[in-house]
Coordinates of C-alpha atoms in Angstrom, one line a residue:
X1 CA 80.9 38.9 27.5
X2 CA 83.9 39.0 24.8
X3 CA 83.0 37.5 21.4
X4 CA 86.8 36.5 19.5
X5 CA 86.7 36.6 15.9
X6 CA 88.5 34.6 12.9
X7 CA 88.5 36.5 9.4
X8 CA 89.2 35.3 6.6
X9 CA 91.8 37.4 4.1
X10 CA 90.8 41.3 2.4
X11 CA 89.9 41.1 -1.7
X12 CA 89.7 45.2 -1.1
X13 CA 93.0 46.9 0.4
X14 CA 91.6 47.9 3.7
X15 CA 91.8 51.4 4.0
X16 CA 94.2 52.5 7.1
X17 CA 91.8 54.6 8.5
X18 CA 88.9 51.6 8.0
X19 CA 87.6 51.7 12.5
X20 CA 84.5 53.3 10.9
X21 CA 84.0 49.9 8.6
X22 CA 84.3 48.0 11.6
X23 CA 81.8 50.1 13.7
X24 CA 79.3 49.3 11.1
X25 CA 79.4 45.9 11.2
X26 CA 78.8 45.7 15.2
X27 CA 75.8 47.5 14.3
X28 CA 74.6 45.7 11.3
X29 CA 74.7 42.7 13.1
X30 CA 73.5 44.4 16.5
X31 CA 70.3 45.6 14.1
X32 CA 67.7 48.2 16.2
X33 CA 69.1 48.6 19.3
X34 CA 69.9 51.1 22.6
X35 CA 73.9 50.6 22.3
X36 CA 73.7 53.4 18.6
X37 CA 72.8 55.6 20.7
X38 CA 73.5 55.5 23.6
X39 CA 76.6 55.6 26.1
X40 CA 78.6 52.7 24.8
X41 CA 78.8 49.8 27.1
X42 CA 81.0 47.4 24.6
X43 CA 84.9 47.8 22.5
X44 CA 86.1 45.5 20.9
X45 CA 89.6 46.2 19.3
X46 CA 91.4 46.1 16.5
X47 CA 92.2 43.9 13.5
X48 CA 95.6 42.6 13.5
X49 CA 97.7 40.7 10.9
X50 CA 98.2 43.1 8.6
X51 CA 100.6 44.5 6.0
X52 CA 101.5 47.5 4.1
X53 CA 99.9 47.7 0.4
X54 CA 101.9 50.9 -1.1
X55 CA 99.8 53.7 -0.1
X56 CA 97.0 52.2 -0.5
X57 CA 95.8 50.7 2.8
X58 CA 96.3 47.1 4.2
X59 CA 96.8 43.5 3.5
X60 CA 95.8 40.3 5.6
X61 CA 96.8 38.0 3.7
X62 CA 96.5 34.8 6.4
X63 CA 93.1 36.5 7.7
X64 CA 93.1 38.4 10.6
X65 CA 92.0 37.4 14.8
X66 CA 89.5 40.8 16.0
X67 CA 87.2 40.8 19.3
X68 CA 83.6 42.4 20.0
X69 CA 83.3 42.6 24.3
X70 CA 79.7 43.6 25.5
X71 CA 78.9 44.1 29.3
X72 CA 75.6 43.7 28.1
X73 CA 75.1 39.9 27.6
X74 CA 72.3 39.9 25.7
X75 CA 73.6 42.4 23.2
X76 CA 76.6 40.1 22.7
X77 CA 74.4 36.9 22.0
X78 CA 72.0 39.0 19.2
X79 CA 75.2 40.1 17.7
X80 CA 76.8 36.5 17.6
X81 CA 73.5 34.9 16.4
X82 CA 73.1 37.7 13.5
X83 CA 76.9 37.3 12.7
X84 CA 76.3 33.8 12.1
X85 CA 73.7 34.4 9.0
X86 CA 75.5 38.0 8.0
X87 CA 79.0 37.2 8.1
X88 CA 80.5 40.3 6.5
X89 CA 82.9 43.0 7.9
X90 CA 84.5 44.6 4.7
X91 CA 86.5 45.3 2.0
X92 CA 86.0 40.9 1.3
X93 CA 86.6 39.9 4.6
X94 CA 84.1 37.2 6.0
X95 CA 83.5 35.2 9.4
X96 CA 84.8 32.0 9.3
X97 CA 85.0 30.6 13.4
X98 CA 83.3 32.5 16.4
X99 CA 84.2 31.9 19.5
X100 CA 83.2 33.5 23.3
X101 CA 85.5 34.0 25.5
X102 CA 85.6 33.7 29.9
X103 CA 85.9 37.5 30.8
X104 CA 87.9 36.3 33.3
X105 CA 88.3 36.9 37.0
X106 CA 89.9 39.9 38.4
X107 CA 91.4 41.2 41.4
X108 CA 91.8 44.9 43.1
X109 CA 94.2 45.7 40.6
X110 CA 95.0 44.7 37.8
X111 CA 97.6 46.4 34.5
X112 CA 95.8 46.1 30.9
X113 CA 97.7 46.1 27.4
X114 CA 95.5 48.3 25.1
X115 CA 94.5 46.9 21.7
X116 CA 93.8 50.5 20.7
X117 CA 94.8 53.8 20.8
X118 CA 92.9 55.1 24.3
X119 CA 91.3 58.6 23.9
X120 CA 90.3 61.3 26.6
X121 CA 89.9 64.5 26.5
X122 CA 89.3 68.0 29.3
X123 CA 86.9 70.3 27.9
X124 CA 87.9 74.4 27.8
X125 CA 86.8 77.5 28.7
X126 CA 86.2 78.7 25.6
X127 CA 84.3 74.8 24.9
X128 CA 86.5 72.9 22.8
X129 CA 88.6 70.0 24.3
X130 CA 92.0 69.3 25.0
X131 CA 93.0 65.7 23.9
X132 CA 95.1 64.2 26.8
X133 CA 97.9 62.2 26.8
X134 CA 99.5 59.6 28.9
X135 CA 102.5 61.1 30.0
X136 CA 100.1 63.7 31.6
X137 CA 98.8 63.6 34.7
X138 CA 95.6 64.6 33.8
X139 CA 94.7 61.9 31.8
X140 CA 94.3 59.3 34.2
X141 CA 91.9 62.0 36.1
X142 CA 89.6 62.1 32.6
X143 CA 89.9 58.3 32.3
X144 CA 88.9 57.9 36.1
X145 CA 85.7 59.9 35.2
X146 CA 84.8 58.1 32.2
X147 CA 84.9 55.0 33.5
X148 CA 82.8 55.9 36.8
X149 CA 80.6 57.7 34.5
X150 CA 79.7 53.7 33.1
X151 CA 79.4 52.6 35.7
X152 CA 76.9 54.9 37.3
X153 CA 74.6 54.0 34.3
X154 CA 75.4 50.0 34.2
X155 CA 74.1 51.2 37.7
X156 CA 77.5 50.4 39.7
X157 CA 77.1 51.7 43.9
X158 CA 79.0 52.2 46.5
X159 CA 82.7 51.2 46.3
X160 CA 82.6 50.3 43.5
X161 CA 82.6 54.0 42.3
X162 CA 85.9 54.4 43.9
X163 CA 87.6 52.9 41.2
X164 CA 90.7 54.9 39.6
X165 CA 92.6 53.9 36.2
X166 CA 96.2 55.4 35.4
X167 CA 98.4 55.1 32.7
X168 CA 101.9 52.9 33.3
X169 CA 104.4 55.2 32.9
X170 CA 107.2 52.9 33.6
X171 CA 106.3 51.2 30.8
X172 CA 109.2 52.3 28.0
X173 CA 107.5 52.1 24.7
X174 CA 104.4 54.6 25.2
X175 CA 103.7 56.3 22.4
X176 CA 101.0 58.4 20.7
X177 CA 98.6 57.8 17.7
X178 CA 96.4 59.7 15.4
X179 CA 93.7 58.0 14.1
X180 CA 91.0 59.6 11.5
X181 CA 87.2 58.6 12.0
X182 CA 85.3 59.5 8.8
X183 CA 87.9 62.5 8.4
X184 CA 87.5 63.6 12.1
X185 CA 92.1 63.7 13.8
X186 CA 91.9 62.1 16.9
X187 CA 95.0 61.7 19.3
X188 CA 95.6 59.0 21.4
X189 CA 97.6 56.7 23.7
X190 CA 99.7 53.4 23.3
X191 CA 100.6 52.9 27.2
X192 CA 99.1 49.3 29.3
X193 CA 96.8 51.1 31.7
X194 CA 96.6 50.4 35.7
X195 CA 93.3 49.4 36.9
X196 CA 92.6 49.7 41.1
X197 CA 88.5 48.9 42.3
X198 CA 86.4 45.7 43.2
X199 CA 87.0 42.9 41.3
X200 CA 83.8 43.9 39.7
X201 CA 84.0 46.9 38.7
X202 CA 88.0 45.5 37.6
X203 CA 86.1 43.6 35.0
X204 CA 84.0 45.7 33.6
X205 CA 87.0 48.0 32.4
X206 CA 88.1 45.1 30.5
X207 CA 84.9 44.9 28.6
X208 CA 83.8 48.0 28.3
X209 CA 87.1 49.6 27.5
X210 CA 88.7 52.9 28.6
X211 CA 88.5 56.6 27.7
X212 CA 86.5 57.8 24.9
X213 CA 85.3 56.5 22.0
X214 CA 85.3 53.1 22.6
X215 CA 82.5 52.2 20.5
X216 CA 84.5 53.6 17.5
X217 CA 87.9 51.4 18.6
X218 CA 89.2 53.0 21.1
X219 CA 90.1 51.7 24.1
X220 CA 90.5 47.9 24.5
X221 CA 91.8 46.5 26.7
X222 CA 94.0 42.8 27.3
X223 CA 95.2 40.9 29.6
X224 CA 99.3 41.1 29.3

């Protein structure tokens, strides 16, 4: 279930690195919920419509459009109920409108555009982790492995677990982006994603996002 939100203009500068503030708003609305510490079966997009405010951050003079997507419809409804009572997001921005978006119907192969950088990593022998970027074939393996793990955790079995993902390397505008979450820099990819699998698994990927850190604002998907 996807919730589409319209936000009022900000009254304070919005820092460039504000993803953790959006995560905080979602956790506030969810309250005491297992989604806080469990596997992230939800995702959210980035604020759109911002304009640079010198080096202080961003301004959203016309407000912004934002979305949050949950696999668990119960969590989505609980979030929707709470945010209507407590519409504060951050930096003076408030929710002025909320709508439920139909999840849509997908076929066995679907291309999505990313709304936020996609993060995937591999573990080195020394225990450290290397970021895999859109132009590296290993990145596809990482995306596929992560989604299959989430499918399994959500109770999917059989053919659903054969779903695969890959970056669309034919896209001419693909690039990398460095984003910071509470002082930690993450290197991600801005490049469309192709998902192949059962229609149910494709819809699941659209809902929960792809790659790692989807609960922190990475890997959100939108239809083209």
